[in-house]
Structures are given as structure tokens and as C-alpha cells.
Coordinates of C-alpha atoms in Angstrom, one line a residue:
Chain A
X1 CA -249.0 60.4 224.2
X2 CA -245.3 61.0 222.9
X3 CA -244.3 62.8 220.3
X4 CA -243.4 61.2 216.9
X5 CA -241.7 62.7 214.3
X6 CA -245.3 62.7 211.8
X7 CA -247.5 63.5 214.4
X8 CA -248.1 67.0 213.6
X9 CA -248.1 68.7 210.1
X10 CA -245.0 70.3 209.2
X11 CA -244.9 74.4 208.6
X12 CA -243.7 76.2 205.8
X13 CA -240.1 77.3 205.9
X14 CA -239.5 76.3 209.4
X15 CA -237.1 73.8 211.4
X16 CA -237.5 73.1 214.8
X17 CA -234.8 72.1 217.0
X18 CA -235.2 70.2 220.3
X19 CA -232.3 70.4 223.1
X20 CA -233.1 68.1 225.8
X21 CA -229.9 68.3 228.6
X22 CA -229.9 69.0 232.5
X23 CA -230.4 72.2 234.1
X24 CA -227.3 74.2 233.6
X25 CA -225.9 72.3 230.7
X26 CA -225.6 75.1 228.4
X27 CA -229.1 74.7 226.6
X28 CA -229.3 78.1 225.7
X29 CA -226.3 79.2 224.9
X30 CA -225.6 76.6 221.8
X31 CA -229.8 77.8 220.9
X32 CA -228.1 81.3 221.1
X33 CA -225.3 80.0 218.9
X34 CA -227.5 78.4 216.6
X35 CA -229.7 81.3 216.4
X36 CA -227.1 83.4 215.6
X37 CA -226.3 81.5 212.1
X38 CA -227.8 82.6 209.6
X39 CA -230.7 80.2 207.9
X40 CA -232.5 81.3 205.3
X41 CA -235.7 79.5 206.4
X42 CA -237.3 80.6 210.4
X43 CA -235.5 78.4 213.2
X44 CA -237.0 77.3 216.3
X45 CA -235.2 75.8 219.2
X46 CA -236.7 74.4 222.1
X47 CA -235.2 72.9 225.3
X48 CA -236.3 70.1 227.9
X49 CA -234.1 69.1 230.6
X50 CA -235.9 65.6 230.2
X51 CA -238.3 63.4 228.2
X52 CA -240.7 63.3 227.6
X53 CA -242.6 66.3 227.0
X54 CA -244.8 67.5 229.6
X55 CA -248.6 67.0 227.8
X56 CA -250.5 70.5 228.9
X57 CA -248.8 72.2 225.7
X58 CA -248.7 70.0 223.4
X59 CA -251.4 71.4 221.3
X60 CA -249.6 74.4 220.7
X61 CA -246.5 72.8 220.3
X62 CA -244.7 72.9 216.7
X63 CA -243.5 69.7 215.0
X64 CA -240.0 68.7 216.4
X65 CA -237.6 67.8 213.6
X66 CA -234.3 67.1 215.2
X67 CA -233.4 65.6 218.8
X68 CA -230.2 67.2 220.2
X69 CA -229.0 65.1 223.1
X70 CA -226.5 67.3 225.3
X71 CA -224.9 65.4 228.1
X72 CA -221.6 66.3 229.8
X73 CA -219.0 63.2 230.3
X74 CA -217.8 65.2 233.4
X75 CA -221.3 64.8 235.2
X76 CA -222.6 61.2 236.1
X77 CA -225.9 62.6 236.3
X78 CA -226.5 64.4 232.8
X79 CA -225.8 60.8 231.6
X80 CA -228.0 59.1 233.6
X81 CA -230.6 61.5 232.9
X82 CA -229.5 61.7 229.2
X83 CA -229.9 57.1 229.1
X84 CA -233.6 57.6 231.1
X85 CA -234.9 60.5 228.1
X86 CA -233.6 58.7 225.0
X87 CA -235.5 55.2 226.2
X88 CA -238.6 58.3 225.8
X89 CA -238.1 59.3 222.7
X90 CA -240.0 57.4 219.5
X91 CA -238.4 55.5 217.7
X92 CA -239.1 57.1 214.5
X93 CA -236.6 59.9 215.9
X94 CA -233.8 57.2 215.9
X95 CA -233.9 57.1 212.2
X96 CA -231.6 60.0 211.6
X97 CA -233.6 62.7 213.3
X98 CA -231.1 62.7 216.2
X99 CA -227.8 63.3 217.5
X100 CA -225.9 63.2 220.6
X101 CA -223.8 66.1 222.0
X102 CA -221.0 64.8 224.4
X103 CA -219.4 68.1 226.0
X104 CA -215.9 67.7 227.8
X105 CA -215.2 64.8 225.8
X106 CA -211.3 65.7 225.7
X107 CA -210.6 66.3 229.6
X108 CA -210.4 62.3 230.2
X109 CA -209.3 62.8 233.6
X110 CA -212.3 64.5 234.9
X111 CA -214.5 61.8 233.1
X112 CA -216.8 60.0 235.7
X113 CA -217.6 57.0 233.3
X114 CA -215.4 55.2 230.9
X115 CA -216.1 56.7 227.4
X116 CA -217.3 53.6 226.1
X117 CA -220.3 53.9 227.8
X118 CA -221.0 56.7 226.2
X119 CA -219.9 55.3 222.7
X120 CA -222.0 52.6 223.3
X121 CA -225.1 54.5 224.2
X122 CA -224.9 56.2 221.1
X123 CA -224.6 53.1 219.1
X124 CA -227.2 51.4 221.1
X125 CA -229.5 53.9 219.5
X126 CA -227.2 53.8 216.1
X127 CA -227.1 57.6 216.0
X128 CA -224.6 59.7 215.6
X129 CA -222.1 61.1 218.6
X130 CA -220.7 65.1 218.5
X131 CA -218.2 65.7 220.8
X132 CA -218.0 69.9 221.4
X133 CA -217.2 72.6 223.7
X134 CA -219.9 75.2 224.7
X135 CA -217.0 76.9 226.3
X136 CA -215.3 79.5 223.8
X137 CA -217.4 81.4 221.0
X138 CA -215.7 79.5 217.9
X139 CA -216.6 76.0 219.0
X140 CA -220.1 76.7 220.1
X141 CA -220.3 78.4 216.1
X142 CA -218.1 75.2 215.0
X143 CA -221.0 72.7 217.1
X144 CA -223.6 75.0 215.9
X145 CA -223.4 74.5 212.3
X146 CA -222.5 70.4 212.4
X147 CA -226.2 70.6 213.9
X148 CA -227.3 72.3 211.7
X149 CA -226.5 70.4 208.6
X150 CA -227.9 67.6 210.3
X151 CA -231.5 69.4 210.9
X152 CA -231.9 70.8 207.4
X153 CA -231.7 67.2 206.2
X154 CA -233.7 66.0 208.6
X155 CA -236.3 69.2 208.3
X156 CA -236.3 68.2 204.2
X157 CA -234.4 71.8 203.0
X158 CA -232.3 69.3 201.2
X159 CA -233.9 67.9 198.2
X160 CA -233.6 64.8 197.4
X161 CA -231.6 63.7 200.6
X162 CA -233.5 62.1 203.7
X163 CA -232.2 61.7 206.2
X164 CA -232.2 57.6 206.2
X165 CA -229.7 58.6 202.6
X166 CA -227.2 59.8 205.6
X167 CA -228.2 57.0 207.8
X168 CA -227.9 54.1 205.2
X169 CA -224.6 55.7 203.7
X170 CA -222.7 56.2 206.7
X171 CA -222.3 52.7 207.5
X172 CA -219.8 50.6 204.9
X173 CA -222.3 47.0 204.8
X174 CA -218.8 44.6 204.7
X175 CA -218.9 42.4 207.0
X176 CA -215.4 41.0 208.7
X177 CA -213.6 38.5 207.4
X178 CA -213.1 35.7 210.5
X179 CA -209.6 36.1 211.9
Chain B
X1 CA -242.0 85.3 188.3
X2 CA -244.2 87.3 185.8
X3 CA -242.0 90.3 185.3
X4 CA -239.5 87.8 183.6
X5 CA -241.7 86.6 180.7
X6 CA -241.8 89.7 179.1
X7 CA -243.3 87.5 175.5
X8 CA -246.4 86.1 177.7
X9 CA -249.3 88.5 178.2
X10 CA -251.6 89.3 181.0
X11 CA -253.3 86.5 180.7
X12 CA -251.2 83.8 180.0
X13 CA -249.4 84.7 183.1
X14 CA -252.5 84.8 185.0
X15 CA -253.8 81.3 184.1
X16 CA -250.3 79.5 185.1
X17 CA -250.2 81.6 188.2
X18 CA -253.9 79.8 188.9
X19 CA -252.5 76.1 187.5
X20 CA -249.6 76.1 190.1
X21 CA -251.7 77.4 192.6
X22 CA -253.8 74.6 192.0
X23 CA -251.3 72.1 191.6
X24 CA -249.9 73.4 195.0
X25 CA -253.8 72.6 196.7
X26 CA -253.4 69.6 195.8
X27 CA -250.1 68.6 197.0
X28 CA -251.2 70.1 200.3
X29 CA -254.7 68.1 200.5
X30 CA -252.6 65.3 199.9
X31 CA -250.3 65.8 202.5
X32 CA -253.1 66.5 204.8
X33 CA -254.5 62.8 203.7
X34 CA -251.1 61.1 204.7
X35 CA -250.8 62.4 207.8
X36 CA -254.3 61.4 208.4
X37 CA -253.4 57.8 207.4
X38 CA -250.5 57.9 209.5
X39 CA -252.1 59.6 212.8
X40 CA -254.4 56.0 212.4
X41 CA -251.1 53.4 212.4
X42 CA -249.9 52.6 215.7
X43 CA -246.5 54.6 216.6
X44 CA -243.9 52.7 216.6
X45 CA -243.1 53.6 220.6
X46 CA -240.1 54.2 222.5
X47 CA -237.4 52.0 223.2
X48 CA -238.3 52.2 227.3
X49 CA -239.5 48.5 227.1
X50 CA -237.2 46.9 224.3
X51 CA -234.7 44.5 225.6
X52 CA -232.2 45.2 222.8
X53 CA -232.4 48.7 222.1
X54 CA -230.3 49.0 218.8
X55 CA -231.9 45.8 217.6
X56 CA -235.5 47.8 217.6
X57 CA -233.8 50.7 216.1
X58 CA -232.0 48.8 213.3
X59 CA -235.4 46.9 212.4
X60 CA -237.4 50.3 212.4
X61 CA -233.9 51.8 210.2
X62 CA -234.5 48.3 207.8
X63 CA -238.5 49.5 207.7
X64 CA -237.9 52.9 206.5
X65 CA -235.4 52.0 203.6
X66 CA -237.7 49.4 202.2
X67 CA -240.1 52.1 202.4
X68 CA -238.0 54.8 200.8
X69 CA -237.1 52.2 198.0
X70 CA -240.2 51.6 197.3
X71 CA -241.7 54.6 197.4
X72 CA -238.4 55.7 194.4
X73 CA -239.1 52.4 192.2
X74 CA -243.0 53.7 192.1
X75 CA -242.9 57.4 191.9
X76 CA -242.9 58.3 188.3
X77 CA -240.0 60.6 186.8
X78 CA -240.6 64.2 187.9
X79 CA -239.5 66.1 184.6
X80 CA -240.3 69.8 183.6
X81 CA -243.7 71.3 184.5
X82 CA -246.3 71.3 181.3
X83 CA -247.2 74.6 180.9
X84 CA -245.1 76.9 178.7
X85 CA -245.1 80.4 180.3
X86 CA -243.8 78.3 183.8
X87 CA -241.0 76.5 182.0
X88 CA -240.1 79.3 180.2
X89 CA -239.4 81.4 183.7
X90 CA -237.5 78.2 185.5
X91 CA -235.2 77.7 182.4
X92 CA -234.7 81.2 182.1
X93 CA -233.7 81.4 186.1
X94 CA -231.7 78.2 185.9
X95 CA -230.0 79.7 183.0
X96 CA -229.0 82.9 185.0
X97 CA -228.2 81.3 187.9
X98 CA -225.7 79.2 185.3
X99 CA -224.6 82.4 184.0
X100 CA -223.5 83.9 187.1
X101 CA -222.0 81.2 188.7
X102 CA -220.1 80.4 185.4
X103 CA -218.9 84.0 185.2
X104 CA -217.8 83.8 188.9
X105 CA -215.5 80.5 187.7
X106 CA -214.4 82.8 184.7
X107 CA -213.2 85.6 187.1
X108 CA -211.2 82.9 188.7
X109 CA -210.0 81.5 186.1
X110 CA -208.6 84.2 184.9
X111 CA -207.2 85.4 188.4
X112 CA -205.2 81.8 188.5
X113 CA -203.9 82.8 184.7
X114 CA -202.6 86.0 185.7
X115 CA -200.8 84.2 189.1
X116 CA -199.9 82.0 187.0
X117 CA -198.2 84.1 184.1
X118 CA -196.8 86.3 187.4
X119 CA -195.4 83.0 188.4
X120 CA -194.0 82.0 185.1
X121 CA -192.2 85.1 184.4
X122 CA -190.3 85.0 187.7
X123 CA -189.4 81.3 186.8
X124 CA -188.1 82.4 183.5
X125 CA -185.9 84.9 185.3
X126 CA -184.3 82.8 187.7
X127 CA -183.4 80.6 184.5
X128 CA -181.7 82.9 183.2
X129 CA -179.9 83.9 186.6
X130 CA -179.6 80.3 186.5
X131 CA -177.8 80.3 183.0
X132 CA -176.3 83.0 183.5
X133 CA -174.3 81.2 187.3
X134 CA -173.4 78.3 184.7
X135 CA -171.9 80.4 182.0
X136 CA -169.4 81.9 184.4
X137 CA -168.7 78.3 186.2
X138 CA -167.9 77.1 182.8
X139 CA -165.5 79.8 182.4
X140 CA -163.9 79.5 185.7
X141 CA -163.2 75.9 184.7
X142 CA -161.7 76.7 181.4
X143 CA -159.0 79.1 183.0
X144 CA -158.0 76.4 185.7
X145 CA -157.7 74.3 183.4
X146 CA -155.4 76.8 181.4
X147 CA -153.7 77.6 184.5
X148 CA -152.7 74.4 185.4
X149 CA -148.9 74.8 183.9
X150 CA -148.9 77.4 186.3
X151 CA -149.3 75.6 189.0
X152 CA -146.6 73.2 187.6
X153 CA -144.1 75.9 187.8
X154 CA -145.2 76.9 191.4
X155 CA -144.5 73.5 192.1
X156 CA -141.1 74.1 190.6
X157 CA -140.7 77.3 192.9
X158 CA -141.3 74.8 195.8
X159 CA -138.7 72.6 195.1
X160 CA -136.5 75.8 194.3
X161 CA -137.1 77.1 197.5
X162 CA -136.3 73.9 199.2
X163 CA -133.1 73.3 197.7
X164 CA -132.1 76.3 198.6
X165 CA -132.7 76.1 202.1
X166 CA -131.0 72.8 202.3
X167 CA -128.1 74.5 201.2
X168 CA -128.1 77.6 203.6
X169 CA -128.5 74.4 205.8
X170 CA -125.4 72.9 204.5
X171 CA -124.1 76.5 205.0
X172 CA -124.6 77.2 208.0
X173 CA -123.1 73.9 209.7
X174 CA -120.0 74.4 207.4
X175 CA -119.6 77.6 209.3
X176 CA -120.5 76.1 212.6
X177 CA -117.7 73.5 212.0
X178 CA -115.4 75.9 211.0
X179 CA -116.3 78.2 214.0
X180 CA -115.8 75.1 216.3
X181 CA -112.4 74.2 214.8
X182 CA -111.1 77.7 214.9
X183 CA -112.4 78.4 218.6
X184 CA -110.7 75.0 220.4
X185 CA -107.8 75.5 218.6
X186 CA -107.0 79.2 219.5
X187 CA -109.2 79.5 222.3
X188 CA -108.7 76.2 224.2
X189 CA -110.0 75.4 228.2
X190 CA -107.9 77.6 230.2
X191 CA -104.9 75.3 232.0
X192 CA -104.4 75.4 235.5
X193 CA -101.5 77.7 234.9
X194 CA -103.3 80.3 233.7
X195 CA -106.4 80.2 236.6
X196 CA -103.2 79.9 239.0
X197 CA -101.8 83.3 237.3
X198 CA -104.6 85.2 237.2
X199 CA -105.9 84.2 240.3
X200 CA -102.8 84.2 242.4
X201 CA -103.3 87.8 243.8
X202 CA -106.4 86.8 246.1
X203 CA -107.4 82.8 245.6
X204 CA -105.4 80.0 247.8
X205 CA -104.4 77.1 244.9
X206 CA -106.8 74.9 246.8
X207 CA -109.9 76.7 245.9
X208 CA -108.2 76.8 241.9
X209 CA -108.2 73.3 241.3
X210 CA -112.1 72.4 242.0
X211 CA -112.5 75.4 239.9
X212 CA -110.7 74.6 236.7
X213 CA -113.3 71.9 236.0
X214 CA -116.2 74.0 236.0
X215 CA -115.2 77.2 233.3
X216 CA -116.5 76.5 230.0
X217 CA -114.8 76.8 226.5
X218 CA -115.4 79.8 224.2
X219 CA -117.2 78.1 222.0
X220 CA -119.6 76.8 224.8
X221 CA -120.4 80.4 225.4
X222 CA -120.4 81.5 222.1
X223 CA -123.0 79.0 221.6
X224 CA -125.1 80.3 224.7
X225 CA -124.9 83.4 223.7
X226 CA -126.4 82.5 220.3
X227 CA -128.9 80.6 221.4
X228 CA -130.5 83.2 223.3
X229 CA -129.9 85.6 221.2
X230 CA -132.0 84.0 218.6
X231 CA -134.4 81.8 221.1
X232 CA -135.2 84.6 223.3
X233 CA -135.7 87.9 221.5
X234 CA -136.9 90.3 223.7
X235 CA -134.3 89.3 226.2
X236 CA -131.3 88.4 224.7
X237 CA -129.4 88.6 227.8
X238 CA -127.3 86.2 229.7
X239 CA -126.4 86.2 233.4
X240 CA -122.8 85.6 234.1
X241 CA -121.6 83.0 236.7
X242 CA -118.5 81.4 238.0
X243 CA -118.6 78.7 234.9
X244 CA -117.4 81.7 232.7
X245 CA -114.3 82.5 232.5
X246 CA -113.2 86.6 233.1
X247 CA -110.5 86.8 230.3
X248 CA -113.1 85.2 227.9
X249 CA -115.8 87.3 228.3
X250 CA -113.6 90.3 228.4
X251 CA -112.0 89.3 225.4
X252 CA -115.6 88.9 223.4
X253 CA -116.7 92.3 224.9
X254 CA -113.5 94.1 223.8
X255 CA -113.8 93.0 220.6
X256 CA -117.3 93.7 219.9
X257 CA -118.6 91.0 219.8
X258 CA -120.9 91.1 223.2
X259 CA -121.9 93.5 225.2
X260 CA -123.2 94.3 228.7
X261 CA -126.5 95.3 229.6
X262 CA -126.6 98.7 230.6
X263 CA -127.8 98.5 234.0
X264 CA -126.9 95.3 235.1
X265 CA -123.1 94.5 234.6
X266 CA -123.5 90.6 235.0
X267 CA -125.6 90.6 232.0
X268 CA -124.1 90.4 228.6
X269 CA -125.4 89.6 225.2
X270 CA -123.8 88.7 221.8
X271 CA -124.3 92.0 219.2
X272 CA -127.4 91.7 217.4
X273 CA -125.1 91.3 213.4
X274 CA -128.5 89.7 211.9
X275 CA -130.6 92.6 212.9

């Protein structure tokens, strides 16, 4: 059975971050950026390179509390692969528990897809889109830290803020006045 | 927590040590209930078979607000906790925390003052550079404007000046006239007697007569040598040819008035009087 994000019973001071990107993407160097920041509750970051989970371990398996999607706009297949996982993941992830990570989002030469594709993936799931490098130390920090903003509201450290607050905020509800 | 009440005894502290502790139980058991209730709703599923993916996602968004709302317009207001030894310890560490963060904003404060004051100072200097720039541009106006008379009178000197250059003008072509005048009347184009005379010992008459037209008066070569004299001054020297005639020039440099160069004998210049 998939994973949801109530299925399990949260632990006490811990978030658990999910990375879910092909093989060679980078996984564990933004885990080794992320680990590096300093949190003042115990992180966790697992990686997949696809969804969903396999189910031998999922016993032992902590609650997931954030859904990082890393997918690379050079590389027709992390996309693919990236569209196939997030039709995996429940829905109740959707509701501000994840994010996607688009890496070489700048070199639009080397793209292999029109970047509308990708826009419009992540509004198909209407979550929110990071563009990052993984490259240089700074950014992976910079990308780092965005994420993790986004997992302590997600993992409840913020009180008083869920993370549908950020969801129903970021939108402005006015509709278009016909041209 | 306990070594901060130091009013409450032992056993005060004891008993809202247990009360929290219970308190906590209970929010745990209740949690545990929940997710029990919620392990017994279907999940809402993945968005593999949904036709419109962000319709699904919006509708599940629209369920969890309504949720949310609700669950704010029914939970009662969460104020202070009851018990008196607890509330005393969270005011006092709200209070602290306060304190410090206030005396941070203090240090600041005052930092900005002293920048500022720093910053002030150096303003009020430059004003009074500032004044001080004005004060002495004031002045300098004053004393053109006294000195404008002045200026008046140089204007006068001007006009002096040029007056009397027109008349060393008026001068000088009096003399030129007169210079003129005197030179055709006692120094006049030789006549053909006189080439015939002085050239009878080794020129054929012949050779006399295309001659005669081409010598020059004095005062033509008085005025040449003049001209370079005062044109050219490094060389003031003039080349004689057959246009000049002999008696002439050896009249001018017997009496001092030119004089030949010293190594070239066809070169003669007038004698530099100005100098």
C-alpha cells in the first residue's frame, strides 16, 4: 500500500525528508548539504530513484514529511521518470508536503523539453517549482535551506502555520477580468 | 523548569511536574486515537488514474481547508495553563527571553545613535566649511564690484594705447612719404647717359639699352632692403642682381647705411638702426 502522509505516527523532534530523482542526479549531495545545516530538531533524508516505495521495509520505515522531486531539465529521462513517480505519490502529499527541484533550469540551450512542460507539471500537481544548482557549494546551501523552510512547516516546527496556510496564501483568489 | 521557581517548594513543583505529565498522556492517547480513525478512512490515492490531475489535487486542497476552518471555529481559545507554579515559570521565561532580545534592540539602538551623532558632527563641519566658502565668495564680490572703476580706467588705457599707435601710424607714413619724395627727387632712375658712361669701358651700347629698363630706383631698394630686414630676422640679407644698380648700392654701403655680408660679397643688408 502507498504511503500517505498520516499513515504512520509522527516522532518526537524529527523531520524526515524524501529525495526521489534518478540514479546519479545528485541525491546525496543536496542530503549532504542539507545535513550539514544546522536544525535544532534530528533530520532524516531518504532517497528513491522512483515511486513508489519498495514494500519489504516499510515497517521500519519513519513517517515521510516532505516530497523532494529532483529532476534535471537537461535529461529527458529524469523527467519522464520524475511524471511516472509523482502520478505514485498520495495525494495527501500534494497539499503542501511537496516540492519540485528543477536543476539546470538556466542553460536553455541544453534543455531537451520546452520549460513549460515542466511548469506545467508542477502546476498540474499545484506545488511549488525550485529551480537550483547542485553544482557549486553556495547554491546547494542556498537550495538547502529553501527546502528546508518548506519541511519544517510541513513537519509542524512552525506553530500555528500548516502547511495548507502556505498553500491557500500563495495564490491571490482574483479572478481576471475578460479582455 | 523547577530551579526557576525559587517561591514554590518541593512539592508544589512536584505535583505540576505530574499534572503536565499527565496532561501530555493524554494529548498523546489522543493522538494515537486519530491516527487510528484515520488508518480506517480510505486514502485518498494517487493521481495514476485521475484524468485531470490538478483538478483531484485542487478538490483534495478545497477538502483540507474546510477541514482546517473548521477544526479553528471549534477548537476553544488555548490561553495560559491553570496551574500557578507552571505559569509562573513560562511568564518568567517569556519575560527573559523579552528582556534579552529588548536589550539586544537597546545595544543597537544606541550603536545607530552614536553613527548617527558621528554623522551629525561631520555634517555640522562641512556647514561650516560650507559657510565659511560663502563668506569669502561674498567678499570676492564686494571687491569686484569696488574694482569696477578700475576696470573703467583700464579701458581708458586701451583707448590710450590705441591712439597712440594710430599716430606712430600716421608717423611712420609721414616719413615714408617724405623718404619717397626725397629719394626720386635726388636719386632718380639712372638715364641712359649715365649706364652709357659707366659702362662704356667694357659694354657695347646695344646690350645698354635693354638694360636701362630693368635697374630699379633707390627707393625700390631701400624698400627691399627694409622689408627683409624687418620680415626676415635671422637673415636679413639680400642677394644682389643685375636689377641693382652698382653706383647705388655703393653709394648706400659708403654711407653706412648697408652693408655686405662678410663672406658672401653679393649679399648686403640695410644696418640694423632699430636694434
Amino acid at each position: 500500500m502507498a504511503f500517505t502522509s498520516h499513515s504512520k505516527l509522527p516522532e518526537l523532534n524529527t523531520a524526515t525528508i524524501l529525495l526521489v530523482g534518478m540514479q546519479g542526479i545528485g541525491k546525496h549531495r543536496l542530503a549532504g548539504a542539507l545535513l550539514e545545516l544546522n536544525t535544532s530538531y534530528s533530520l532524516q533524508v531518504r532517497t528513491a530513484t522512483h515511486l513508489p516505495l519498495p514494500a519489504e521495509n516499510s515497517e521500519s520505515r519513519p513517517r515521510i514529511d516532505f516530497v523532494v522531486f529532483l529532476l534535471d531539465a537537461n535529461n529527458n529521462m529524469s523527467i519522464s521518470k520524475t511524471v511516472a513517480s509523482a502520478k505514485e505519490l498520495d495525494v495527501s502529499y500534494f497539499l503542501g508536503r511537496a516540492c519540485f527541484v528543477v536543476l539546470n533550469a538556466t542553460s536553455e540551450s541544453l534543455h531537451c523539453t520546452d520549460m513549460s512542460n515542466i511548469t506545467g507539471l508542477c502546476d498540474a500537481h499545484d506545488s511549488p517549482m525550485l529551480c537550483g544548482s547542485l553544482q557549486d557549494e553556495n547554491q546547494r546551501k542556498c537550495l538547502a535551506r529553501k527546502l528546508l523552510c518548506q519541511t519544517e512547516v510541513s513537519s509542524g516546527f512552525k506553530h500555528a502555520v500548516s502547511p495548507m496556510l502556505i498553500q491557500a496564501t500563495k495564490h491571490t483568489y482574483e479572478f481576471m477580468e475578460p479582455l | 523548569m523547577a530551579g526557576n521557581t525559587g517561591v514554590a517548594s518541593s512539592k508544589e513543583i512536584m505535583a505540576s511536574q505530574k499534572q503536565l505529565h499527565n496532561q501530555c498522556e493524554k494529548i498523546w492517547t489522543e493522538v494515537n486515537q486519530i491516527h487510528a480513525d484515520l488508518a480506517k478512512e480510505k486514502p485518498l490515492g494517487t493521481l495514476s488514474a485521475a484524468e485531470n490531475q490538478m483538478l483531484e489535487v485542487c478538490k483534495a486542497k478545497e477538502k483540507q481547508l474546510a477541514g482546517e476552518i473548521h477544526v479553528l471555529k471549534n477548537t476553544p481559545l488555548e490561553a495560559y495553563p491553570s496551574d500557578a507554579n507552571t505559569l509562573r515559570v513560562l511568564l518568567q521565561q517569556e519575560l527573559e527571553t523579552s528582556t534579552a532580545q529588548l536589550q539586544q534592540t537597546l545595544d543597537i539602538v544606541q550603536t545607530q545613535r552614536k553613527e548617527l551623532e558621528e554623522e551629525l558632527n561631520r555634517e555640522r563641519s562641512l556647514l561650516e566649511q560650507h559657510k565659511d566658502v560663502h563668506q569669502s565668495l561674498v567678499q570676492k564680490l564686494e571687491a569686484a564690484k569696488d574694482t569696477s572703476p578700475e576696470q573703467h580706467n583700464s579701458d581708458r588705457g586701451l583707448r590710450d594705447l590705441t591712439r597712440r599707435r594710430q599716430r606712430a601710424a600716421e608717423i611712420q607714413q609721414e616719413l615714408m612719404r617724405n623718404l619717397a619724395h626725397f629719394a626720386t627727387k635726388h636719386f632718380p632712375l639712372p638715364s641712359a647717359a649715365d649706364i652709357n658712361k659707366a659702362s662704356k669701358r667694357r659694354r657695347s651700347s646695344a646690350e645698354s639699352d635693354e638694360e636701362q629698363h630693368r635697374y630699379i630706383s633707390l627707393l625700390e631698394i631701400l624698400e627691399v632692403l627694409m622689408n627683409k630686414c624687418t620680415d626676415d630676422e635671422p637673415d636679413p640679407y639680400i642677394t644682389l642682381d643685375e636689377s641693382f644698380w652698382p653706383p647705388y648700392v655703393e653709394l648706400l654701403l659708403r654711407c653706412g647705411i648697408a652693408s655686405r655680408h662678410p663672406q658672401a660679397c653679393q649679399r648686403i643688408r640695410l644696418v640694423p638702426f632699430h636694434v
